[in-house]
mmCIF file of C-alpha atoms and ligand atoms in Angstrom:
data_model
loop_
_atom_site.group_PDB
_atom_site.id
_atom_site.type_symbol
_atom_site.label_atom_id
_atom_site.label_comp_id
_atom_site.label_asym_id
_atom_site.label_seq_id
_atom_site.Cartn_x
_atom_site.Cartn_y
_atom_site.Cartn_z
ATOM 1 C CA MET A 1 10.640 4.240 -90.705
ATOM 2 C CA THR A 2 7.886 1.689 -91.451
ATOM 3 C CA VAL A 3 10.359 -0.412 -93.472
ATOM 4 C CA ILE A 4 12.783 -0.471 -90.538
ATOM 5 C CA ARG A 5 10.081 -1.206 -87.956
ATOM 6 C CA THR A 6 8.601 -4.059 -90.025
ATOM 7 C CA ALA A 7 11.996 -5.629 -90.684
ATOM 8 C CA ILE A 8 12.993 -5.493 -87.022
ATOM 9 C CA SER A 9 9.706 -7.033 -85.893
ATOM 10 C CA GLU A 10 9.710 -9.805 -88.509
ATOM 11 C CA ASN A 11 13.305 -10.708 -87.835
ATOM 12 C CA THR A 12 13.328 -10.570 -84.036
ATOM 13 C CA VAL A 13 10.576 -13.187 -84.053
ATOM 14 C CA ALA A 14 12.634 -15.289 -86.461
ATOM 15 C CA ALA A 15 15.822 -14.925 -84.463
ATOM 16 C CA ARG A 16 14.080 -16.448 -81.455
ATOM 17 C CA LYS A 17 12.859 -19.376 -83.578
ATOM 18 C CA ALA A 18 16.435 -19.797 -84.821
ATOM 19 C CA LEU A 19 17.214 -21.366 -81.438
ATOM 20 C CA HIS A 20 14.900 -24.267 -82.301
ATOM 21 C CA ALA A 21 16.092 -27.403 -84.086
ATOM 22 C CA GLY A 22 15.211 -27.497 -87.772
ATOM 23 C CA PHE A 23 14.934 -23.727 -88.178
ATOM 24 C CA GLU A 24 17.446 -23.571 -91.030
ATOM 25 C CA LEU A 25 15.520 -26.221 -92.982
ATOM 26 C CA LEU A 26 12.215 -24.403 -92.471
ATOM 27 C CA GLU A 27 13.785 -21.176 -93.717
ATOM 28 C CA GLN A 28 14.329 -22.872 -97.127
ATOM 29 C CA LEU A 29 10.581 -23.493 -97.587
ATOM 30 C CA PRO A 30 8.359 -21.011 -99.440
ATOM 31 C CA LEU A 31 6.252 -20.361 -96.315
ATOM 32 C CA PRO A 32 4.421 -17.000 -96.096
ATOM 33 C CA SER A 33 6.384 -16.052 -92.947
ATOM 34 C CA VAL A 34 9.721 -16.878 -94.635
ATOM 35 C CA ARG A 35 8.749 -14.844 -97.717
ATOM 36 C CA ARG A 36 7.637 -11.909 -95.553
ATOM 37 C CA ARG A 37 10.925 -11.955 -93.669
ATOM 38 C CA ARG A 38 12.981 -12.147 -96.828
ATOM 39 C CA SER A 39 11.163 -9.248 -98.470
ATOM 40 C CA SER A 40 11.377 -7.086 -95.310
ATOM 41 C CA ARG A 41 15.135 -7.772 -95.162
ATOM 42 C CA GLN A 42 15.500 -6.823 -98.819
ATOM 43 C CA ALA A 43 13.547 -3.601 -98.227
ATOM 44 C CA LEU A 44 15.798 -2.775 -95.287
ATOM 45 C CA ASP A 45 18.882 -3.503 -97.402
ATOM 46 C CA ARG A 46 17.603 -1.117 -100.059
ATOM 47 C CA VAL A 47 17.215 1.666 -97.472
ATOM 48 C CA VAL A 48 20.772 1.170 -96.211
ATOM 49 C CA TYR A 49 22.365 0.727 -99.681
ATOM 50 C CA ASN A 50 20.643 3.946 -100.804
ATOM 51 C CA LEU A 51 22.127 5.816 -97.854
ATOM 52 C CA ILE A 52 25.575 4.411 -98.624
ATOM 53 C CA GLU A 53 25.331 5.222 -102.318
ATOM 54 C CA ARG A 54 24.185 8.786 -101.677
ATOM 55 C CA ARG A 55 26.947 9.402 -99.160
ATOM 56 C CA ARG A 56 29.632 7.919 -101.434
ATOM 57 C CA ARG A 57 28.327 9.994 -104.379
ATOM 58 C CA ASP A 58 28.178 13.274 -102.475
ATOM 59 C CA GLY A 59 31.527 12.526 -100.858
ATOM 60 C CA ALA A 60 30.081 14.420 -97.914
ATOM 61 C CA GLU A 61 31.726 14.352 -94.540
ATOM 62 C CA GLY A 62 28.473 13.809 -92.657
ATOM 63 C CA GLY A 63 30.238 13.959 -89.296
ATOM 64 C CA ASP A 64 28.279 10.857 -88.328
ATOM 65 C CA LEU A 65 28.757 7.132 -87.998
ATOM 66 C CA LEU A 66 28.142 6.424 -91.688
ATOM 67 C CA SER A 67 30.926 8.829 -92.683
ATOM 68 C CA LEU A 68 33.236 7.204 -90.153
ATOM 69 C CA LEU A 69 32.479 3.744 -91.527
ATOM 70 C CA LEU A 70 33.027 4.867 -95.117
ATOM 71 C CA SER A 71 36.319 6.534 -94.300
ATOM 72 C CA ALA A 72 37.625 3.669 -92.088
ATOM 73 C CA ARG A 73 40.748 1.964 -93.474
ATOM 74 C CA ASP A 74 42.341 -1.357 -92.601
ATOM 75 C CA ALA A 75 45.513 -0.533 -90.667
ATOM 76 C CA ASP A 76 47.534 -3.190 -92.563
ATOM 77 C CA THR A 77 46.198 -3.032 -96.125
ATOM 78 C CA GLY A 78 44.812 0.509 -96.282
ATOM 79 C CA ASP A 79 41.610 -0.880 -97.867
ATOM 80 C CA GLY A 80 38.201 0.540 -97.047
ATOM 81 C CA MET A 81 35.055 -1.550 -96.545
ATOM 82 C CA ASP A 82 32.912 -2.591 -99.487
ATOM 83 C CA ASP A 83 29.174 -1.792 -99.503
ATOM 84 C CA THR A 84 28.185 -5.162 -98.032
ATOM 85 C CA GLN A 85 30.527 -4.726 -95.071
ATOM 86 C CA VAL A 86 29.307 -1.176 -94.464
ATOM 87 C CA ARG A 87 25.696 -2.404 -94.673
ATOM 88 C CA ASP A 88 26.428 -5.110 -92.073
ATOM 89 C CA GLU A 89 27.993 -2.569 -89.715
ATOM 90 C CA VAL A 90 25.122 -0.100 -90.158
ATOM 91 C CA LEU A 91 22.503 -2.772 -89.522
ATOM 92 C CA THR A 92 24.336 -4.098 -86.456
ATOM 93 C CA ILE A 93 24.477 -0.661 -84.893
ATOM 94 C CA MET A 94 20.907 0.127 -85.916
ATOM 95 C CA LEU A 95 19.444 -3.108 -84.561
ATOM 96 C CA ALA A 96 21.723 -3.638 -81.544
ATOM 97 C CA GLY A 97 21.618 0.027 -80.594
ATOM 98 C CA HIS A 98 18.079 1.127 -81.308
ATOM 99 C CA GLU A 99 15.828 -1.769 -80.382
ATOM 100 C CA THR A 100 17.524 -2.346 -76.999
ATOM 101 C CA THR A 101 17.498 1.249 -75.772
ATOM 102 C CA ALA A 102 13.918 1.813 -76.973
ATOM 103 C CA ASN A 103 12.988 -1.377 -75.164
ATOM 104 C CA ALA A 104 14.634 -0.279 -71.902
ATOM 105 C CA LEU A 105 12.815 3.081 -72.011
ATOM 106 C CA THR A 106 9.499 1.383 -72.760
ATOM 107 C CA TRP A 107 9.735 -0.813 -69.660
ATOM 108 C CA THR A 108 10.962 2.138 -67.600
ATOM 109 C CA PHE A 109 7.774 4.092 -68.378
ATOM 110 C CA HIS A 110 5.708 0.980 -67.678
ATOM 111 C CA LEU A 111 7.295 0.631 -64.233
ATOM 112 C CA LEU A 112 7.040 4.350 -63.442
ATOM 113 C CA GLY A 113 3.352 4.267 -64.370
ATOM 114 C CA ARG A 114 2.776 1.495 -61.860
ATOM 115 C CA HIS A 115 4.870 3.051 -59.088
ATOM 116 C CA PRO A 116 3.710 6.649 -58.667
ATOM 117 C CA GLU A 117 5.891 7.059 -55.553
ATOM 118 C CA VAL A 118 9.013 6.291 -57.639
ATOM 119 C CA ALA A 119 7.782 8.605 -60.415
ATOM 120 C CA ALA A 120 7.291 11.381 -57.816
ATOM 121 C CA ALA A 121 10.872 10.945 -56.528
ATOM 122 C CA LEU A 122 12.168 11.022 -60.121
ATOM 123 C CA HIS A 123 10.208 14.192 -60.923
ATOM 124 C CA ALA A 124 11.453 15.827 -57.689
ATOM 125 C CA GLU A 125 15.096 15.169 -58.672
ATOM 126 C CA LEU A 126 14.535 16.463 -62.226
ATOM 127 C CA ASP A 127 12.733 19.608 -61.003
ATOM 128 C CA THR A 128 15.501 20.400 -58.500
ATOM 129 C CA VAL A 129 18.487 19.710 -60.755
ATOM 130 C CA LEU A 130 17.158 20.948 -64.099
ATOM 131 C CA ALA A 131 14.782 23.679 -62.909
ATOM 132 C CA GLY A 132 12.810 23.357 -66.136
ATOM 133 C CA ARG A 133 15.630 23.228 -68.701
ATOM 134 C CA CYS A 134 16.669 20.316 -70.918
ATOM 135 C CA PRO A 135 19.316 17.987 -69.449
ATOM 136 C CA THR A 136 22.837 17.760 -70.879
ATOM 137 C CA VAL A 137 25.666 15.288 -70.288
ATOM 138 C CA ALA A 138 27.052 17.686 -67.651
ATOM 139 C CA ASP A 139 23.915 17.077 -65.541
ATOM 140 C CA LEU A 140 24.398 13.304 -65.335
ATOM 141 C CA PRO A 141 26.499 13.270 -62.120
ATOM 142 C CA HIS A 142 23.688 15.246 -60.456
ATOM 143 C CA LEU A 143 20.934 12.822 -61.482
ATOM 144 C CA PRO A 144 21.717 9.707 -59.379
ATOM 145 C CA PHE A 145 18.071 8.743 -58.897
ATOM 146 C CA THR A 146 17.287 9.039 -62.633
ATOM 147 C CA ASP A 147 20.326 6.862 -63.321
ATOM 148 C CA ALA A 148 19.130 4.350 -60.704
ATOM 149 C CA VAL A 149 15.626 4.230 -62.219
ATOM 150 C CA PHE A 150 17.079 3.242 -65.599
ATOM 151 C CA LYS A 151 19.381 0.615 -64.021
ATOM 152 C CA GLU A 152 16.603 -0.859 -61.897
ATOM 153 C CA SER A 153 14.292 -1.012 -64.883
ATOM 154 C CA MET A 154 16.893 -3.035 -66.823
ATOM 155 C CA ARG A 155 17.247 -5.314 -63.796
ATOM 156 C CA LEU A 156 13.556 -6.241 -63.891
ATOM 157 C CA TYR A 157 13.073 -6.010 -67.665
ATOM 158 C CA PRO A 158 16.477 -6.613 -69.267
ATOM 159 C CA PRO A 159 16.103 -5.725 -72.983
ATOM 160 C CA VAL A 160 18.353 -8.711 -73.763
ATOM 161 C CA TRP A 161 16.701 -11.265 -71.477
ATOM 162 C CA ALA A 162 19.059 -14.153 -72.358
ATOM 163 C CA MET A 163 22.123 -14.780 -74.467
ATOM 164 C CA SER A 164 23.806 -17.926 -75.661
ATOM 165 C CA ARG A 165 27.302 -19.355 -75.849
ATOM 166 C CA TYR A 166 28.449 -22.359 -77.875
ATOM 167 C CA LEU A 167 31.067 -24.516 -76.163
ATOM 168 C CA VAL A 168 34.068 -25.255 -78.380
ATOM 169 C CA GLU A 169 35.643 -27.540 -75.757
ATOM 170 C CA ASP A 170 34.508 -29.663 -72.793
ATOM 171 C CA ARG A 171 34.005 -27.572 -69.678
ATOM 172 C CA ILE A 172 32.820 -27.946 -66.093
ATOM 173 C CA VAL A 173 30.530 -25.075 -65.178
ATOM 174 C CA GLY A 174 29.209 -24.810 -61.616
ATOM 175 C CA GLY A 175 30.101 -28.481 -61.075
ATOM 176 C CA TYR A 176 28.221 -29.654 -64.190
ATOM 177 C CA PRO A 177 30.314 -31.319 -66.912
ATOM 178 C CA LEU A 178 29.321 -29.861 -70.285
ATOM 179 C CA PRO A 179 30.538 -31.409 -73.540
ATOM 180 C CA ALA A 180 31.921 -29.428 -76.463
ATOM 181 C CA GLY A 181 29.113 -28.587 -78.884
ATOM 182 C CA SER A 182 26.657 -27.675 -76.099
ATOM 183 C CA THR A 183 24.772 -24.401 -76.271
ATOM 184 C CA LEU A 184 24.551 -22.539 -72.962
ATOM 185 C CA LEU A 185 21.797 -20.050 -72.256
ATOM 186 C CA LEU A 186 22.602 -17.327 -69.737
ATOM 187 C CA SER A 187 19.507 -15.449 -68.685
ATOM 188 C CA GLN A 188 19.556 -11.903 -67.385
ATOM 189 C CA TRP A 189 15.849 -12.242 -66.550
ATOM 190 C CA VAL A 190 16.523 -15.179 -64.194
ATOM 191 C CA VAL A 191 19.743 -13.919 -62.552
ATOM 192 C CA HIS A 192 18.426 -10.363 -62.068
ATOM 193 C CA ARG A 193 15.496 -11.780 -60.094
ATOM 194 C CA ASP A 194 17.546 -14.126 -57.896
ATOM 195 C CA GLY A 195 16.701 -13.427 -54.238
ATOM 196 C CA LYS A 196 20.242 -14.516 -53.293
ATOM 197 C CA TRP A 197 21.594 -11.224 -54.687
ATOM 198 C CA TRP A 198 18.493 -9.054 -54.754
ATOM 199 C CA PRO A 199 16.375 -8.663 -51.602
ATOM 200 C CA GLU A 200 12.669 -8.515 -52.562
ATOM 201 C CA PRO A 201 13.720 -9.221 -56.136
ATOM 202 C CA GLU A 202 10.324 -8.491 -57.725
ATOM 203 C CA ARG A 203 10.162 -5.023 -56.179
ATOM 204 C CA PHE A 204 10.913 -1.991 -58.377
ATOM 205 C CA ASP A 205 13.199 -0.153 -55.982
ATOM 206 C CA PRO A 206 15.724 2.215 -57.653
ATOM 207 C CA SER A 207 17.158 3.255 -54.270
ATOM 208 C CA ARG A 208 18.892 -0.144 -54.048
ATOM 209 C CA TRP A 209 21.429 1.404 -56.469
ATOM 210 C CA ILE A 210 22.223 4.378 -54.253
ATOM 211 C CA GLY A 211 24.715 4.962 -51.399
ATOM 212 C CA ASP A 212 24.951 2.352 -48.651
ATOM 213 C CA ARG A 213 22.026 0.372 -50.095
ATOM 214 C CA VAL A 214 24.485 -0.941 -52.730
ATOM 215 C CA ASP A 215 25.603 -4.422 -51.645
ATOM 216 C CA PRO A 216 29.437 -4.459 -51.884
ATOM 217 C CA HIS A 217 29.434 -8.285 -51.893
ATOM 218 C CA ARG A 218 27.122 -8.686 -54.841
ATOM 219 C CA PRO A 219 29.037 -10.524 -57.592
ATOM 220 C CA ARG A 220 29.822 -8.620 -60.788
ATOM 221 C CA TYR A 221 27.555 -10.829 -62.881
ATOM 222 C CA ALA A 222 24.485 -10.646 -60.647
ATOM 223 C CA TYR A 223 23.588 -7.818 -63.056
ATOM 224 C CA PHE A 224 24.623 -8.045 -66.704
ATOM 225 C CA PRO A 225 22.159 -6.231 -68.977
ATOM 226 C CA PHE A 226 25.067 -5.524 -71.340
ATOM 227 C CA GLY A 227 26.515 -9.049 -71.238
ATOM 228 C CA GLY A 228 30.174 -9.555 -70.369
ATOM 229 C CA GLY A 229 33.520 -10.862 -71.566
ATOM 230 C CA PRO A 230 35.024 -10.251 -75.000
ATOM 231 C CA HIS A 231 31.604 -9.713 -76.601
ATOM 232 C CA GLN A 232 30.272 -7.315 -73.988
ATOM 233 C CA CYS A 233 28.069 -4.624 -75.511
ATOM 234 C CA ILE A 234 30.179 -1.942 -77.189
ATOM 235 C CA GLY A 235 27.336 0.533 -76.651
ATOM 236 C CA ASN A 236 27.257 -0.007 -72.868
ATOM 237 C CA SER A 237 28.227 3.479 -71.664
ATOM 238 C CA PHE A 238 26.575 5.180 -74.623
ATOM 239 C CA ALA A 239 23.271 3.397 -73.916
ATOM 240 C CA GLN A 240 23.308 4.239 -70.189
ATOM 241 C CA THR A 241 24.028 7.907 -71.035
ATOM 242 C CA GLU A 242 21.456 8.040 -73.826
ATOM 243 C CA GLY A 243 18.842 6.203 -71.743
ATOM 244 C CA VAL A 244 19.194 8.462 -68.699
ATOM 245 C CA LEU A 245 19.181 11.631 -70.815
ATOM 246 C CA ALA A 246 16.091 10.486 -72.747
ATOM 247 C CA LEU A 247 14.343 9.522 -69.511
ATOM 248 C CA ALA A 248 15.179 12.910 -67.957
ATOM 249 C CA THR A 249 14.190 14.864 -71.083
ATOM 250 C CA ILE A 250 10.809 13.141 -71.361
ATOM 251 C CA SER A 251 9.974 12.904 -67.649
ATOM 252 C CA ARG A 252 10.828 16.552 -67.055
ATOM 253 C CA ARG A 253 7.617 17.447 -68.920
ATOM 254 C CA TRP A 254 5.492 14.316 -69.137
ATOM 255 C CA MET A 255 4.101 11.572 -66.954
ATOM 256 C CA PHE A 256 2.814 8.191 -68.032
ATOM 257 C CA GLU A 257 -0.198 6.488 -66.496
ATOM 258 C CA PRO A 258 -1.229 2.866 -67.036
ATOM 259 C CA VAL A 259 -4.509 2.056 -68.767
ATOM 260 C CA ALA A 260 -6.785 0.701 -66.027
ATOM 261 C CA GLY A 261 -7.283 -3.060 -66.143
ATOM 262 C CA LEU A 262 -4.846 -3.613 -69.019
ATOM 263 C CA GLN A 263 -2.470 -6.523 -68.461
ATOM 264 C CA ILE A 264 1.005 -6.031 -70.003
ATOM 265 C CA THR A 265 2.770 -9.271 -70.925
ATOM 266 C CA PRO A 266 6.482 -9.452 -71.741
ATOM 267 C CA GLU A 267 7.265 -11.345 -74.929
ATOM 268 C CA PRO A 268 10.746 -12.913 -74.903
ATOM 269 C CA LEU A 269 11.938 -12.558 -78.505
ATOM 270 C CA VAL A 270 15.593 -11.619 -79.067
ATOM 271 C CA THR A 271 14.698 -8.600 -76.984
ATOM 272 C CA LEU A 272 11.976 -8.385 -74.380
ATOM 273 C CA ARG A 273 9.021 -6.487 -75.815
ATOM 274 C CA PRO A 274 5.524 -5.955 -74.392
ATOM 275 C CA ARG A 275 3.466 -8.453 -76.404
ATOM 276 C CA ASP A 276 0.767 -6.037 -77.647
ATOM 277 C CA GLY A 277 2.667 -2.795 -77.209
ATOM 278 C CA LEU A 278 2.315 -0.503 -74.237
ATOM 279 C CA PRO A 279 -0.742 1.752 -74.387
ATOM 280 C CA MET A 280 -0.480 4.434 -71.696
ATOM 281 C CA THR A 281 -2.092 7.774 -70.920
ATOM 282 C CA ILE A 282 0.402 10.608 -71.222
ATOM 283 C CA ARG A 283 -0.087 13.822 -69.267
ATOM 284 C CA ARG A 284 1.813 17.079 -69.261
ATOM 285 C CA ARG A 285 3.297 17.821 -65.862
ATOM 286 C CA ASP A 286 3.071 21.606 -65.974
HETATM 287 C C1 LIG B 1 20.004 -0.546 -73.230
HETATM 288 C C2 LIG B 1 20.692 -0.738 -74.336
HETATM 289 C C3 LIG B 1 21.485 -1.952 -74.692
HETATM 290 C C4 LIG B 1 21.470 -3.212 -74.160
HETATM 291 C C5 LIG B 1 20.613 -3.737 -73.017
HETATM 292 C C6 LIG B 1 22.436 -4.008 -74.885
HETATM 293 C C7 LIG B 1 22.736 -5.333 -74.603
HETATM 294 C C8 LIG B 1 23.726 -6.052 -75.245
HETATM 295 C C9 LIG B 1 24.160 -7.386 -74.860
HETATM 296 C C10 LIG B 1 23.572 -8.222 -73.727
HETATM 297 C C11 LIG B 1 25.151 -7.747 -75.709
HETATM 298 C C12 LIG B 1 25.979 -9.045 -75.651
HETATM 299 C C13 LIG B 1 25.358 -10.161 -76.425
HETATM 300 C C14 LIG B 1 26.184 -11.413 -76.276
HETATM 301 O O1 LIG B 1 27.266 -11.386 -75.705
HETATM 302 O O2 LIG B 1 25.726 -12.477 -76.737
HETATM 303 C C15 LIG B 1 25.357 -6.657 -76.645
HETATM 304 C C16 LIG B 1 26.268 -6.667 -77.680
HETATM 305 C C17 LIG B 1 26.408 -5.633 -78.586
HETATM 306 N N1 LIG B 1 25.823 -4.387 -78.522
HETATM 307 FE FE1 LIG B 1 24.497 -3.760 -77.154
HETATM 308 N N2 LIG B 1 23.004 -3.219 -75.851
HETATM 309 C C18 LIG B 1 22.473 -1.956 -75.772
HETATM 310 C C19 LIG B 1 22.795 -0.854 -76.550
HETATM 311 C C20 LIG B 1 23.689 -0.856 -77.579
HETATM 312 C C21 LIG B 1 24.051 0.310 -78.377
HETATM 313 C C22 LIG B 1 23.522 1.719 -78.134
HETATM 314 C C23 LIG B 1 24.929 -0.129 -79.339
HETATM 315 C C24 LIG B 1 25.628 0.638 -80.422
HETATM 316 C C25 LIG B 1 25.669 1.928 -80.522
HETATM 317 C C26 LIG B 1 25.120 -1.551 -79.138
HETATM 318 C C27 LIG B 1 25.918 -2.344 -79.919
HETATM 319 C C28 LIG B 1 26.247 -3.650 -79.619
HETATM 320 C C29 LIG B 1 27.138 -4.472 -80.431
HETATM 321 C C30 LIG B 1 27.829 -4.045 -81.731
HETATM 322 C C31 LIG B 1 27.252 -5.706 -79.774
HETATM 323 C C32 LIG B 1 28.076 -6.916 -80.207
HETATM 324 C C33 LIG B 1 29.422 -6.900 -79.502
HETATM 325 C C34 LIG B 1 30.282 -8.114 -79.852
HETATM 326 O O3 LIG B 1 29.729 -9.175 -80.168
HETATM 327 O O4 LIG B 1 31.506 -7.989 -79.780
HETATM 328 N N3 LIG B 1 24.354 -1.958 -78.061
HETATM 329 N N4 LIG B 1 24.487 -5.629 -76.326
#
């Protein structure tokens, strides 16, 4: 776990720097940060290659994603993936799928801690619908407020706060001529806080996602925590389901209170993390 955590941290910082000119040159130098990153990536590779080797050796049908990847065949050639391809797929899912959802839940508990009235409404829904048991997928249609809390949290603290596109041809976007070769940054953080689409944009207000409070004229891309277009997040529905179930499972029993006087600062790396973590006081509800 430590290997994975270190590698993710080292490399999310680097991926942000990768947007800066000259990054590739700097990565060739024997700087301590470059060496640290390289060795954390190698350690992560070893973890994944070990998993692959063990699964190939045991020939076990693990009934999980790794088994699916190992048994996948190219529809035309019938070939499977080699170890490097499987490693790339595993790392993509692990990094794209874990860091983002963990991030969304982190900010959700931060917001709930600072808005006890929202936390009380969430707890009331969970107590009524679940009556003390663990939630399942079948409960999701009956947890609209829990769902709205998770959505509203990703509006204010989108785990992917900005994404980029490289123009392969000249384009006019919003009246601005943009030459081929330009890099465009599209920021969820900025658009999600635009008062044009979101009344009182800074306010954490999950009920804006419910019933007639939903603005039918709001454009599709006023909210895009999962991106859009051909590269839209493949984990979109899974993450919303997983996030709401995790939120319900944890909040059914526990409540999170902020540490008095502690300022939490978002750090815009590839994902949006709290700069020095998120210390909170956790209390049992029953
Ligand atoms: C709250 C959770 C998540 C958020 C906010 C999120 C956000 C995003 C965003 C914004 C993109 C598009 C990036 C771009 O177009 O430049 C993306 C792509 C992607 N996501 Fe997620 N994601 C989440 C969870 C997941 C999960 C659970 C998985 C896998 C199980 C996943 C796998 C992927 C993959 C593979 C891509 C690349 C798709 C492509 O390029 O075709 N994500 N995600």
